[in-house]
Coordinates of C-alpha atoms in Angstrom, one line a residue:
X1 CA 12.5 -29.5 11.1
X2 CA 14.9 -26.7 11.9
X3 CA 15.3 -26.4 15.6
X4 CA 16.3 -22.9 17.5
X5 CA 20.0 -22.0 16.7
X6 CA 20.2 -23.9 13.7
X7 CA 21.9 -23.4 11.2
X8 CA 23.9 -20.3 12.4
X9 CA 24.8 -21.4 16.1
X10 CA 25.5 -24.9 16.2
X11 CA 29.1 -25.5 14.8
X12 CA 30.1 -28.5 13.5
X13 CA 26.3 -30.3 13.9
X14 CA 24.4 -31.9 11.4
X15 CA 20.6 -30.8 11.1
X16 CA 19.7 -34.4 13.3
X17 CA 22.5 -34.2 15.6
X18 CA 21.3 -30.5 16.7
X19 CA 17.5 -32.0 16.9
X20 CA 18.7 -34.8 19.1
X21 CA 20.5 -32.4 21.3
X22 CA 23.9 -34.8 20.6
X23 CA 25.2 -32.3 23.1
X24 CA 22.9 -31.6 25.9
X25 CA 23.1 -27.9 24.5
X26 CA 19.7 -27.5 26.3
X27 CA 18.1 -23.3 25.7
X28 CA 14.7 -22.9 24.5
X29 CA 15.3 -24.5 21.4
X30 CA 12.4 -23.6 19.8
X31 CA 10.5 -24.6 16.5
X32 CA 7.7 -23.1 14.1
X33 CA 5.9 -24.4 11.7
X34 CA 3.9 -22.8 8.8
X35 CA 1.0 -24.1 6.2
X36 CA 0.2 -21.0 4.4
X37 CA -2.2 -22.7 2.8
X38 CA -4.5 -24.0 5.0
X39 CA -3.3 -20.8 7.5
X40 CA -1.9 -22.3 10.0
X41 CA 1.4 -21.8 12.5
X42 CA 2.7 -24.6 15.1
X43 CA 5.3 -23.1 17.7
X44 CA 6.7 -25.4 20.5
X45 CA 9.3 -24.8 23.1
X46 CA 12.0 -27.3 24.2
X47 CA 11.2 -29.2 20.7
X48 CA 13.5 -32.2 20.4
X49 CA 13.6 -35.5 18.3
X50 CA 14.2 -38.8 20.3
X51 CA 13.9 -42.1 19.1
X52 CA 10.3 -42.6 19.3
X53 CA 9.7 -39.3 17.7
X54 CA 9.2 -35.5 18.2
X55 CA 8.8 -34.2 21.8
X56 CA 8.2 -30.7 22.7
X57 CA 7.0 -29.4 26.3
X58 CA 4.9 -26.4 24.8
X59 CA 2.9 -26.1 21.9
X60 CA 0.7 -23.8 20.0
X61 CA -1.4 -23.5 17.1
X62 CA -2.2 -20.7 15.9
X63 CA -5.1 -19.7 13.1
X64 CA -3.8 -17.4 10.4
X65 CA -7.3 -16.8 9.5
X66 CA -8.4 -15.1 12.9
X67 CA -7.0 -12.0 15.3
X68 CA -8.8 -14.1 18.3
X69 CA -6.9 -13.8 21.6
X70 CA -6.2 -17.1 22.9
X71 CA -7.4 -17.7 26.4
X72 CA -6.6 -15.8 29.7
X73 CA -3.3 -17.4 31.1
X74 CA -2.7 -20.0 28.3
X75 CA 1.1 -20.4 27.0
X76 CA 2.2 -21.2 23.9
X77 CA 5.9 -21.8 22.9
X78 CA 6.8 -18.2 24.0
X79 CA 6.3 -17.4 27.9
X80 CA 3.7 -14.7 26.8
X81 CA 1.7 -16.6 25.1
X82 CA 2.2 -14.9 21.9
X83 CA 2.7 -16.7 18.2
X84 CA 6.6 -16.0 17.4
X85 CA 6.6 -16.3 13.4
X86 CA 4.8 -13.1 13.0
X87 CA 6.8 -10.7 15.0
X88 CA 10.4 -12.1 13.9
X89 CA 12.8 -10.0 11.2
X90 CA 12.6 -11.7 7.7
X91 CA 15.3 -11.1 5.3
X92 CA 13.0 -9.7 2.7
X93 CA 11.4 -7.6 4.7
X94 CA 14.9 -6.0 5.7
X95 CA 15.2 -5.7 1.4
X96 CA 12.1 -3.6 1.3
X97 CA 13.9 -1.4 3.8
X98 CA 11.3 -1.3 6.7
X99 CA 10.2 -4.1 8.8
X100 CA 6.4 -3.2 9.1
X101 CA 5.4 -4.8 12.1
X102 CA 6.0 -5.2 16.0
X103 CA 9.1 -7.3 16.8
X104 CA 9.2 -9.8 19.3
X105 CA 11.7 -8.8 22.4
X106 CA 13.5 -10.6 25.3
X107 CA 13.8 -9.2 28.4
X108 CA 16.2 -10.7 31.1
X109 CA 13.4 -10.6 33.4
X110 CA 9.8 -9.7 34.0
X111 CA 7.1 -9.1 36.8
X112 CA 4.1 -11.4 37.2
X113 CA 2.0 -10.0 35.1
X114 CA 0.7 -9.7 31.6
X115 CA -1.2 -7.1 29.8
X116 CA -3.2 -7.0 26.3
X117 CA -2.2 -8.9 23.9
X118 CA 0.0 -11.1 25.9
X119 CA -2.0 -13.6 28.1
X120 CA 0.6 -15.3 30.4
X121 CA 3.3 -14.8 32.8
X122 CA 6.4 -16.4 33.9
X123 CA 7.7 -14.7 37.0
X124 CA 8.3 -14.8 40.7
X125 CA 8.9 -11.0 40.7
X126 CA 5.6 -9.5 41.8
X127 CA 3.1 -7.4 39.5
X128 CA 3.8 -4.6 41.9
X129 CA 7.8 -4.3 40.8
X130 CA 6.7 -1.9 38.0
X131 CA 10.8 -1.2 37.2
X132 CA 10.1 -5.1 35.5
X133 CA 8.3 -5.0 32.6
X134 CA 5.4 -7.4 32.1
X135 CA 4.5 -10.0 29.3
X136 CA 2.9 -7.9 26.2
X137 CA 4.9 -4.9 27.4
X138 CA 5.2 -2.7 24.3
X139 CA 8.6 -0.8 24.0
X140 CA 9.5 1.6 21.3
X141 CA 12.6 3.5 19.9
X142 CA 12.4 6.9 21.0
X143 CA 11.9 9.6 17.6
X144 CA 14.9 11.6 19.0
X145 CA 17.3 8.3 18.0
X146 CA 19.0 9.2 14.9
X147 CA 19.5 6.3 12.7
X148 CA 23.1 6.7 11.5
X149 CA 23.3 6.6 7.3
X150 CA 26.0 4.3 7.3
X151 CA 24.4 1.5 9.0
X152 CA 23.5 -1.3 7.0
X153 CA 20.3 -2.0 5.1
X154 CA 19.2 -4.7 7.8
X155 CA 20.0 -2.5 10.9
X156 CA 17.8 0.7 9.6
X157 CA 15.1 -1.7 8.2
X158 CA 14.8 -3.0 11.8
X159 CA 15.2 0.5 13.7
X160 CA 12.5 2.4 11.9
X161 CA 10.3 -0.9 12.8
X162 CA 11.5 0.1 16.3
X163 CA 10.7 3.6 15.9
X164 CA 7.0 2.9 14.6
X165 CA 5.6 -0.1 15.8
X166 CA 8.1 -1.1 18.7
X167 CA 8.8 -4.6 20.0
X168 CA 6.5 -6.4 22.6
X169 CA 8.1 -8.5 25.4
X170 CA 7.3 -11.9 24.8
X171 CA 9.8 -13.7 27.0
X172 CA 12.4 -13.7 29.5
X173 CA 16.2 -14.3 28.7
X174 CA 19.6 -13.2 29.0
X175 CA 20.0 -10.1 27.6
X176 CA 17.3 -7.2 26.0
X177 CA 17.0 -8.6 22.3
X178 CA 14.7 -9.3 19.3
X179 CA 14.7 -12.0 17.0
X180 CA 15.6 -12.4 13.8
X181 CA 14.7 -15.2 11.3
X182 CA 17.7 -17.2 10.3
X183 CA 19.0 -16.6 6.6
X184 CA 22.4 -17.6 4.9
X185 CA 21.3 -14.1 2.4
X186 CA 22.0 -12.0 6.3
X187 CA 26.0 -10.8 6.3
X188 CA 27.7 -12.2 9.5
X189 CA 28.0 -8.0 10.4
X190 CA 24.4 -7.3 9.3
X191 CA 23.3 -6.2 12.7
X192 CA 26.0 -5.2 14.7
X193 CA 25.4 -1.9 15.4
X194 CA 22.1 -3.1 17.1
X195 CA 24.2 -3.8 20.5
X196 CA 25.4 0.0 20.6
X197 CA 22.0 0.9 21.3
X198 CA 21.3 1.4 25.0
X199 CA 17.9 0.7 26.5
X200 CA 17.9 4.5 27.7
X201 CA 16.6 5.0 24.2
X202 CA 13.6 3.3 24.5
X203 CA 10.1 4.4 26.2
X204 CA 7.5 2.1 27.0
X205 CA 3.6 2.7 25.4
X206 CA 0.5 2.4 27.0
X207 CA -1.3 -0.3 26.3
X208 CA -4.3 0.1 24.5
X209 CA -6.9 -3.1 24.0
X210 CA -8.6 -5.5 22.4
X211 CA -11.1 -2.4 20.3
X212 CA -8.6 0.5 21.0
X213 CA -5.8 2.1 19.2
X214 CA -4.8 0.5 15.8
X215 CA -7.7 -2.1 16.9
X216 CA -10.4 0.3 16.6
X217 CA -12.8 0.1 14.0
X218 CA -12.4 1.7 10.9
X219 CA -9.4 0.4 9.6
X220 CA -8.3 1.0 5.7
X221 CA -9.0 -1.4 3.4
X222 CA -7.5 -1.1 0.1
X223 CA -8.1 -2.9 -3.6
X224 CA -5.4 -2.6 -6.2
X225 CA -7.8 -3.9 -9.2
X226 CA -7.2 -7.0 -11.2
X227 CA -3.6 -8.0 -12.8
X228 CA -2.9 -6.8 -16.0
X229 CA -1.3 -7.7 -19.4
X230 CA 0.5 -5.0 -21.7
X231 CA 2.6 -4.3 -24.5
X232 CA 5.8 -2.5 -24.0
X233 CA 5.4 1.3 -24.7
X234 CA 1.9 1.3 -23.9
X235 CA 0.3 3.0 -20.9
X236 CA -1.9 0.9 -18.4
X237 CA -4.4 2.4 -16.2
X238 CA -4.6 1.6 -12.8
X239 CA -7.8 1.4 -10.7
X240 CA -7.6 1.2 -7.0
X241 CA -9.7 1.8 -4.2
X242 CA -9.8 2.7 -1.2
X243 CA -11.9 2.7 2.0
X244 CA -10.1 4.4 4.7
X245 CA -10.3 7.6 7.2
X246 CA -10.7 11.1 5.5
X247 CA -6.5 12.3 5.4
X248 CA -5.4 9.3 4.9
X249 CA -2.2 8.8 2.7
X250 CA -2.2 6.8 -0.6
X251 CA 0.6 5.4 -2.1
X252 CA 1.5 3.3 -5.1
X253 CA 4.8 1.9 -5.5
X254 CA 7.1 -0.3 -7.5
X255 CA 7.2 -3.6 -5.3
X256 CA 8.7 -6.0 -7.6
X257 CA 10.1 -6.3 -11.1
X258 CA 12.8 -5.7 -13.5
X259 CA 12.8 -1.7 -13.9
X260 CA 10.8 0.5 -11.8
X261 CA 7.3 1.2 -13.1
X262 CA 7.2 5.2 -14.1
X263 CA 3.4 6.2 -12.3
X264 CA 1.5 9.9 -13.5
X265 CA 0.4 10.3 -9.7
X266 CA 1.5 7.4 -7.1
X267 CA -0.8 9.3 -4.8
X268 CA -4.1 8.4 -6.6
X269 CA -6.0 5.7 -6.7
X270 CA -6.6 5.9 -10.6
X271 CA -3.5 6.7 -12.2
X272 CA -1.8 5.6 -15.4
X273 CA 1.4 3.6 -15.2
X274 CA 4.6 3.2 -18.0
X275 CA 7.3 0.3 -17.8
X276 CA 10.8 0.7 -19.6
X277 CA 11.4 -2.9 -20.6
X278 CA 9.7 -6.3 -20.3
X279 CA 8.6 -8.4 -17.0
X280 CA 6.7 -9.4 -14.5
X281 CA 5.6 -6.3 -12.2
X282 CA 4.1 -6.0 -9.1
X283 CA 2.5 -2.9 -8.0
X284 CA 1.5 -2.5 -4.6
X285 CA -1.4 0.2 -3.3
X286 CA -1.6 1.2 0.2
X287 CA -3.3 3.3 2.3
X288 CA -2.4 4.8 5.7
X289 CA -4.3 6.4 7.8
X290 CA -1.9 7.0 11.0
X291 CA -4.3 5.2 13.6
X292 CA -4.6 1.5 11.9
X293 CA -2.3 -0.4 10.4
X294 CA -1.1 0.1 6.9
X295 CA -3.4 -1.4 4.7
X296 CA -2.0 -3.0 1.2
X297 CA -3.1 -4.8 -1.8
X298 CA -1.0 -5.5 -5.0
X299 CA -1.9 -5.7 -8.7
X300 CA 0.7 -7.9 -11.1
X301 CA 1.6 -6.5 -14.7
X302 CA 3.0 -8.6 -17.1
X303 CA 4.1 -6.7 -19.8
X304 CA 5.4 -8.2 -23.2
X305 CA 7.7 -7.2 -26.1
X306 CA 7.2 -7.2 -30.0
X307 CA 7.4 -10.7 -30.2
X308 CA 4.6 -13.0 -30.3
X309 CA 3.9 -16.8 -30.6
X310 CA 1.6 -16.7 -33.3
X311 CA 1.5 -20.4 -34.2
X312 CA 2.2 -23.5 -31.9
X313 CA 2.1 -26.8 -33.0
X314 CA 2.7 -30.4 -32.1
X315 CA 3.5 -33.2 -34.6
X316 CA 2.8 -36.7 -32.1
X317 CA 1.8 -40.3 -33.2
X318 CA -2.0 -40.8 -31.8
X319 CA -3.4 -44.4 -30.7
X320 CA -5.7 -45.2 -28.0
X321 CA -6.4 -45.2 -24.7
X322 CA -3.5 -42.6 -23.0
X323 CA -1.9 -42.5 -26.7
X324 CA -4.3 -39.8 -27.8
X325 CA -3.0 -36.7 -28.2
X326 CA -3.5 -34.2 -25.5
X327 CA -2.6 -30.3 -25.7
X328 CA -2.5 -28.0 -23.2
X329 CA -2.2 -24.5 -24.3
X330 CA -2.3 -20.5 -22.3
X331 CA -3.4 -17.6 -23.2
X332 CA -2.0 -14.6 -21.4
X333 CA -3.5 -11.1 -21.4
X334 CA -6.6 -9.7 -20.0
X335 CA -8.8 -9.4 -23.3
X336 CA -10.5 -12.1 -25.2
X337 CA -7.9 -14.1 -27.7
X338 CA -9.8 -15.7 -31.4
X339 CA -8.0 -18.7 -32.0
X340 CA -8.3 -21.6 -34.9
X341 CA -7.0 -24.9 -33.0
X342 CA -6.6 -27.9 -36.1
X343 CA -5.7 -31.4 -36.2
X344 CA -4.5 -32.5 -39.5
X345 CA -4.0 -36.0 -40.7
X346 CA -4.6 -36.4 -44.3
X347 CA -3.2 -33.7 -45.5
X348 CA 0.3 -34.5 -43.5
X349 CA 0.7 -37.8 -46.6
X350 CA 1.3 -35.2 -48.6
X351 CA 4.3 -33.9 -46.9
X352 CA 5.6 -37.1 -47.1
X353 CA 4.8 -39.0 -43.4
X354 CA 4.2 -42.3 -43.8
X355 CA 1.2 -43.6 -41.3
X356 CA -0.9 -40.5 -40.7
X357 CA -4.2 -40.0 -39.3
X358 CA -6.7 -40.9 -41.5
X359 CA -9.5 -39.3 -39.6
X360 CA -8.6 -37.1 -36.5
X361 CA -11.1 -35.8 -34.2
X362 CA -10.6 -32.7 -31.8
X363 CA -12.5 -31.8 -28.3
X364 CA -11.5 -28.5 -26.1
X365 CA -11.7 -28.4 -22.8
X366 CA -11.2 -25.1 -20.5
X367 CA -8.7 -25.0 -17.3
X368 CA -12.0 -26.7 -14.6
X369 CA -12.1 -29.3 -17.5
X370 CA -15.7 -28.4 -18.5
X371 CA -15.7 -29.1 -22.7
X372 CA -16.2 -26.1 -24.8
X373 CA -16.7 -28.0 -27.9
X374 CA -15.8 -30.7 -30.2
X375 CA -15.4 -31.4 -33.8
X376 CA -14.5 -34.2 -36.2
X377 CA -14.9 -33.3 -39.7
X378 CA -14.2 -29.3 -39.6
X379 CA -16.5 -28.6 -42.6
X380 CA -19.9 -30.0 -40.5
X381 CA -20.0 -26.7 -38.1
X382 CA -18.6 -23.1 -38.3
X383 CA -17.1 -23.6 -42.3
X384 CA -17.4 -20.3 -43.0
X385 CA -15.5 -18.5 -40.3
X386 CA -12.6 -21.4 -40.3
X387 CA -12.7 -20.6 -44.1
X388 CA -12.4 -17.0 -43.6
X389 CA -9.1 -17.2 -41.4
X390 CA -7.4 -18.4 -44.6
X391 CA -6.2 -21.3 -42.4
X392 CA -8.9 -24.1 -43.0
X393 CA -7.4 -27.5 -43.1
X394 CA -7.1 -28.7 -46.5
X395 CA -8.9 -32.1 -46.2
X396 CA -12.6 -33.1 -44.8
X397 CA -12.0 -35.5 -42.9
X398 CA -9.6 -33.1 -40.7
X399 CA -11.0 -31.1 -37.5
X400 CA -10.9 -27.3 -36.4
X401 CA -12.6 -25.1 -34.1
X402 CA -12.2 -21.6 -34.3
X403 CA -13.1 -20.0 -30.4
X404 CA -12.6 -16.8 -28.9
X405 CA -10.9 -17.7 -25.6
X406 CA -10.3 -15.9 -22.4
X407 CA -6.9 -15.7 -20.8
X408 CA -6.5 -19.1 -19.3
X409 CA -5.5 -22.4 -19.4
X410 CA -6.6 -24.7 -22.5
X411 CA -6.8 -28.5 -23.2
X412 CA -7.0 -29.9 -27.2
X413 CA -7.6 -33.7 -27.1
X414 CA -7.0 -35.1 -30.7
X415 CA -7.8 -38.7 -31.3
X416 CA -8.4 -41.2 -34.3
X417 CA -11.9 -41.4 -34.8
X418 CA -13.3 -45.2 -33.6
X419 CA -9.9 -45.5 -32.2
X420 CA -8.1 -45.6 -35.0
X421 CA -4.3 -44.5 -34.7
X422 CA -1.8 -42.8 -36.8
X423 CA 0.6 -39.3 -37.0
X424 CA -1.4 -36.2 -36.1
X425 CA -0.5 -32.5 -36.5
X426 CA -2.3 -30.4 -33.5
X427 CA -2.0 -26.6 -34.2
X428 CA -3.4 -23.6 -32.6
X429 CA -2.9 -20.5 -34.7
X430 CA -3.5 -16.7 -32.9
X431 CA -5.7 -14.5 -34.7
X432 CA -5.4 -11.0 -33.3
X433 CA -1.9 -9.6 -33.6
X434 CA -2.8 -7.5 -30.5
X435 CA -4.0 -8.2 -27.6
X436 CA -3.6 -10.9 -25.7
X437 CA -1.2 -13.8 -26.7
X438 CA -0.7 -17.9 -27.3
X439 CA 2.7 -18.0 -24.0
X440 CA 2.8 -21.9 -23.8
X441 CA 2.0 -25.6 -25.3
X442 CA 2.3 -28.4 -23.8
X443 CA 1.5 -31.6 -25.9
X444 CA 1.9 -35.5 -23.9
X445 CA 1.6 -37.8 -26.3
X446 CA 3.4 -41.3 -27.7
X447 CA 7.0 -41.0 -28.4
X448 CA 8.3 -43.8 -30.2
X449 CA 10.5 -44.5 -33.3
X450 CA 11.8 -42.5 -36.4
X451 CA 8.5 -41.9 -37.5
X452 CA 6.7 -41.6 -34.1
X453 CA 8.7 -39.1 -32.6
X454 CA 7.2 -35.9 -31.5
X455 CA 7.6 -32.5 -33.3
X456 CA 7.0 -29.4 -31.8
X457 CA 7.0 -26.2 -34.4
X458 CA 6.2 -23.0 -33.1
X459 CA 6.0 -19.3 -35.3
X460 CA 7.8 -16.1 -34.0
X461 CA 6.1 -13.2 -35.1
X462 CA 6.6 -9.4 -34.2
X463 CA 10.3 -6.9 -34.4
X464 CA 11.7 -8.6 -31.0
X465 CA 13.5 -12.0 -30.7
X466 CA 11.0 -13.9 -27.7
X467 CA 12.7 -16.1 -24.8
X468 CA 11.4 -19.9 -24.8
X469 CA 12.4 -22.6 -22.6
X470 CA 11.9 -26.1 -24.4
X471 CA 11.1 -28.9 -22.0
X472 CA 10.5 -32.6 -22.6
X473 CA 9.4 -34.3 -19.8
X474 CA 8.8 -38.1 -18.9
X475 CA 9.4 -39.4 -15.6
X476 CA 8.0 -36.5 -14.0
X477 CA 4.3 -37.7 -15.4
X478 CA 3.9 -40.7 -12.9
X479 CA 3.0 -39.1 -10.0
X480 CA 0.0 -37.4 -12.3
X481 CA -1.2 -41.0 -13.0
X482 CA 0.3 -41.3 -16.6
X483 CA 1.0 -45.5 -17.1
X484 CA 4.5 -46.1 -18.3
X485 CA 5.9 -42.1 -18.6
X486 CA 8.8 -42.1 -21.0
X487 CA 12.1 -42.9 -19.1
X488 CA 14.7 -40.8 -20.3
X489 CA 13.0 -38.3 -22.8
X490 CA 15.8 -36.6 -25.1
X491 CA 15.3 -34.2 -28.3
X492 CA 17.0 -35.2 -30.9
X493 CA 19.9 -32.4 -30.6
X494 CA 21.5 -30.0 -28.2
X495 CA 20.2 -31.4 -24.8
X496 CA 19.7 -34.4 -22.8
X497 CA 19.7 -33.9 -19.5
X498 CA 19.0 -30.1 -18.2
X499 CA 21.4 -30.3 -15.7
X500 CA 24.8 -30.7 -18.5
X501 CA 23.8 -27.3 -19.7
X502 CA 21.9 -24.5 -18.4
X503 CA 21.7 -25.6 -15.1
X504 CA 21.4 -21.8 -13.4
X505 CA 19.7 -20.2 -16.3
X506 CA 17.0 -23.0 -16.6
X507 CA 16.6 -22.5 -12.4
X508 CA 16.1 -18.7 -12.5
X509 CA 13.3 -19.2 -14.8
X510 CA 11.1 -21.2 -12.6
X511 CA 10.5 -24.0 -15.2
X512 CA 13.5 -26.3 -14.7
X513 CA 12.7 -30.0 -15.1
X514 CA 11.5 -32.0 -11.9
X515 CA 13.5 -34.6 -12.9
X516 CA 17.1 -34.3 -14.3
X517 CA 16.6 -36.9 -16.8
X518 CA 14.4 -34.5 -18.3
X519 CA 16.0 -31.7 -21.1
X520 CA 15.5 -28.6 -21.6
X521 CA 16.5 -25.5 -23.7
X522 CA 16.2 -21.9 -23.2
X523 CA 17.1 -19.7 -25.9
X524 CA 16.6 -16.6 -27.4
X525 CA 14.8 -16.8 -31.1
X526 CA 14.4 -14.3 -33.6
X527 CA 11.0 -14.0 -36.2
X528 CA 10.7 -16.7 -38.0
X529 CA 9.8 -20.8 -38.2
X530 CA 11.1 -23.4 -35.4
X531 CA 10.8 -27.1 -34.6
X532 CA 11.4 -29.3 -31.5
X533 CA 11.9 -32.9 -31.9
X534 CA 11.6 -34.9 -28.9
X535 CA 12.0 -38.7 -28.8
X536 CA 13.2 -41.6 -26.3
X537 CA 16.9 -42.3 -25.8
X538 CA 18.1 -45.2 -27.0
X539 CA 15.2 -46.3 -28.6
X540 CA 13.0 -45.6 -25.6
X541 CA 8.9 -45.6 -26.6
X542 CA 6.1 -44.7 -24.4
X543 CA 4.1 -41.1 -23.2
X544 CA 5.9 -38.2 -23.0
X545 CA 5.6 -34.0 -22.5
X546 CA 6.6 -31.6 -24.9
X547 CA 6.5 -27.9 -23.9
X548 CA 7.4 -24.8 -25.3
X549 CA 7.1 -21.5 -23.0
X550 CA 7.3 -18.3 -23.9
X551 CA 8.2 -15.7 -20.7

């Protein structure tokens, strides 16, 4: 757990050294905690590790999930009683080029008093020395200040924070300061100019509380609609709302992505929206209404080239027990996808591999795990719209179910029927051209010798080459309750372990192995047919992961 002045004021200390206080270094030292998930914050002050564990002589917890006061003249690890995390200067928000909140401020002392929202006070100076300040004091940059052009990103992002929202006093120290979240991305001169600024340019703001002033009813709430999935050089519509004070000021903006999105009128809430190249885009809404707070919501666009996975497939030697075959595929868009899913045995003697499935059966399952349906010999149900897709397996014992899918995450379980075992081809073939689109299989299965190994073949179809990371994975799958993963997974060319090649490419993508035994590939493919072969190195047999994403 980082500890107050770590990492950028404690010199030559390790992380453990510094939260043992090696040194006697003493301060506030100062630690926060934060489950976003469960919406939670833990702030204590004078935290320290000893050798029977953590000690700390204030703590706090505070509930993400409610604006509830804590009690009249309760502490936390600030003197005012005040969470910390919220009010501190993140680097990202210094990106954005505003900091859109109050800031938490020092002071080098204060009177005995607090007022709304602070709830305690540590003081000897009485409440009637009014030249002090008390706890929950609000202070903010005067509008005359002139923020200088050449300052840096950080030091303007922080001012105009200043200049809206102002910084509440929240304990006493040596010097008039706010605070600033640690980050190795912050230059060591990204806030210098900060100390030039006298205190003369400051005023202090009446306090308003708990159900007046940006607390009073009425505050903006604001929808951005449900994400989106597009072609490139198409035009998405946008549908926002809002609920908010008559005058108040819409906005859309670009708040992530590769390009900036090209909008017909950012200052609707229906407008239409263009993007120059391919990405992930997030579009953020918000509504202001000069009272409140600024309300925002955001709506993600992925939008997609000319390429297209129209066919993925997984070649993998079936058995029993966990050495079925078992498929996991995505569909991404916002529109229904028809799909024919297939798993071929018979027909793969032909093609000259020895041991195949004599009789393969196939179940789908949905992302909760609920079954959709299930078929053994594809012939028995729906023959006549597998036969129209011109893709019907060519032998009757062989399954297929032809489904029109929502965007989502798939399962395809393919086993030998009374547990018989052989080679297996699963396939799931896109039928719409348009539309929403096959961006990942996954297939864990048996990996095993020259003619167990597992083959992955995917189609590219469209004018654009498509992006893929290959993965194979194996000693990731224990802690997901797979019995004897494969060891050290390797295809049979190019890679072994990620980490020899790729490393940083492989990392900016998100989909990196958890293990570094693990390979992966990512590569650039134009139109046309591919194949994956994954198997174990050195001879290595047992259950393994074979994915192919397309991003």
């Amino acid at each position: 757990m980082p500890v107050e002045g770590w990492p950028k004021g404690t010199g030559d200390l390790s992380l453990e050294e510094w939260q043992r206080d090696v040194e006697e270094t003493g301060g506030d030292r100062h630690s926060i905690i934060v489950a976003p998930g469960v919406g939670s914050i833990w702030e204590t002050w004078l935290a320290c590790l000893t050798t029977s564990g953590w000690e700390a002589s204030n703590g706090a917890k505070f509930d993400l999930n409610s604006n509830a006061v804590r009690p009249a003249g309760w502490t936390s690890g600030d003197a005012a009683g005040l969470p910390m995390f919220p009010a501190l200067v993140r680097y990202d928000e210094c990106e954005r080029g505003m900091v859109e909140h109050a800031l938490r401020l020092v002071v080098a002392q204060t009177r005995r008093e607090y007022i709304y929202p602070a709830n305690h006070y540590a003081s000897t100076i009485p409440a009637t020395s009014t030249n002090h300040p008390a706890m929950g004091q609000r202070f903010r940059l005067k509008a005359s200040f002139v923020i200088p052009d050449d300052w840096t990103t950080e030091e303007k992002a922080v001012l105009r924070a200043l200049k809206k929202y102002g910084a509440i006093v929240a304990d006493n120290g040596h010097f008039f300061s706010v605070s600033i979240c640690p980050d190795d991305r912050f230059a060591e001169s990204a806030f210098d100019h900060l100390a030039t600024i006298d205190v003369d340019n400051f005023e202090v703001v009446t306090t308003t509380g708990p159900e007046e002033g940006p607390r009073s009813p009425g505050a903006p709430t604001v929808d951005a609609g449900p994400d989106q999935f597009a072609d490139l050089g198409t035009t998405v519509s946008l549908h926002g709302t809002v609920d908010a004070l008559a005058g108040a000021t819409v906005q859309w903006n670009s708040y992530s992505g590769p390009s900036e999105a090209v909008f017909t009128n950012a200052a609707s809430v229906e407008t239409e929206v263009t993007f120059p190249q391919t990405g992930s885009y997030v579009l953020e809404l918000s509504a202001d209404d000069g009272v409140h707070a600024i309300a925002y919501d955001a709506v993600a666009v992925f939008v997609a080239g000319n390429e297209r996975l129209s066919n993925i497939s997984t070649r993998a030697a079936i058995g029993t027990g966990e050495e079925v075959s078992i498929g996991g595929f995505i569909i991404r868009g916002d529109a229904p996808q028809n799909v024919l899913i297939r798993a071929l045995g018979p027909s793969l003697t032909g093609l000259g591999v020895a041991g195949a499935l004599a009789d393969p059966t196939l179940e789908l399952y949905d992302g909760s795990g609920e079954q959709i349906a299930t078929n053994d010999n594809w012939k028995e149900v729906q023959e006549q719209i597998i036969a129209e897709t011109g893709l019907a397996p060519n032998d009757a014992h062989e399954a297929a179910i032809w489904a029109s899918l929502m965007p989502g995450n798939y399962t395809a379980v393919v086993a030998g029927r009374e547990e018989s075992s052989g080679v297996a081809l699963t396939e799931v073939y896109e039928l719409q051209q348009s539309g929403a689109r096959l961006a990942n299989l996954s297939t864990r299965g048996f990996v095993g010798g020259i003619d167990w190994v597992m083959i992955g073949g995917v189609i590219i179809t469209g004018a654009d080459p498509a992006t893929v990371v290959l993965r194979g994975l194996g000693p990731s799958l224990a802690p997901f309750g797979v019995q004897e993963p494969l060891a050290n997974p390797s295809p049979l060319a190019t890679n072994d372990d990620w980490k020899t090649t790729q490393q940083a490419e492989l990392e900016a993508t998100t989909l990196a192995p958890p293990n570094d035994r693990e390979p992966a590939i990512l590569t650039s493919l134009p139109p046309g047919f591919y194949t994956a072969i994954l198997r174990g190195l050195d001879g290595g047999t047992e259950i393994a992961l074979l994915e192919v994403y397309n991003f």
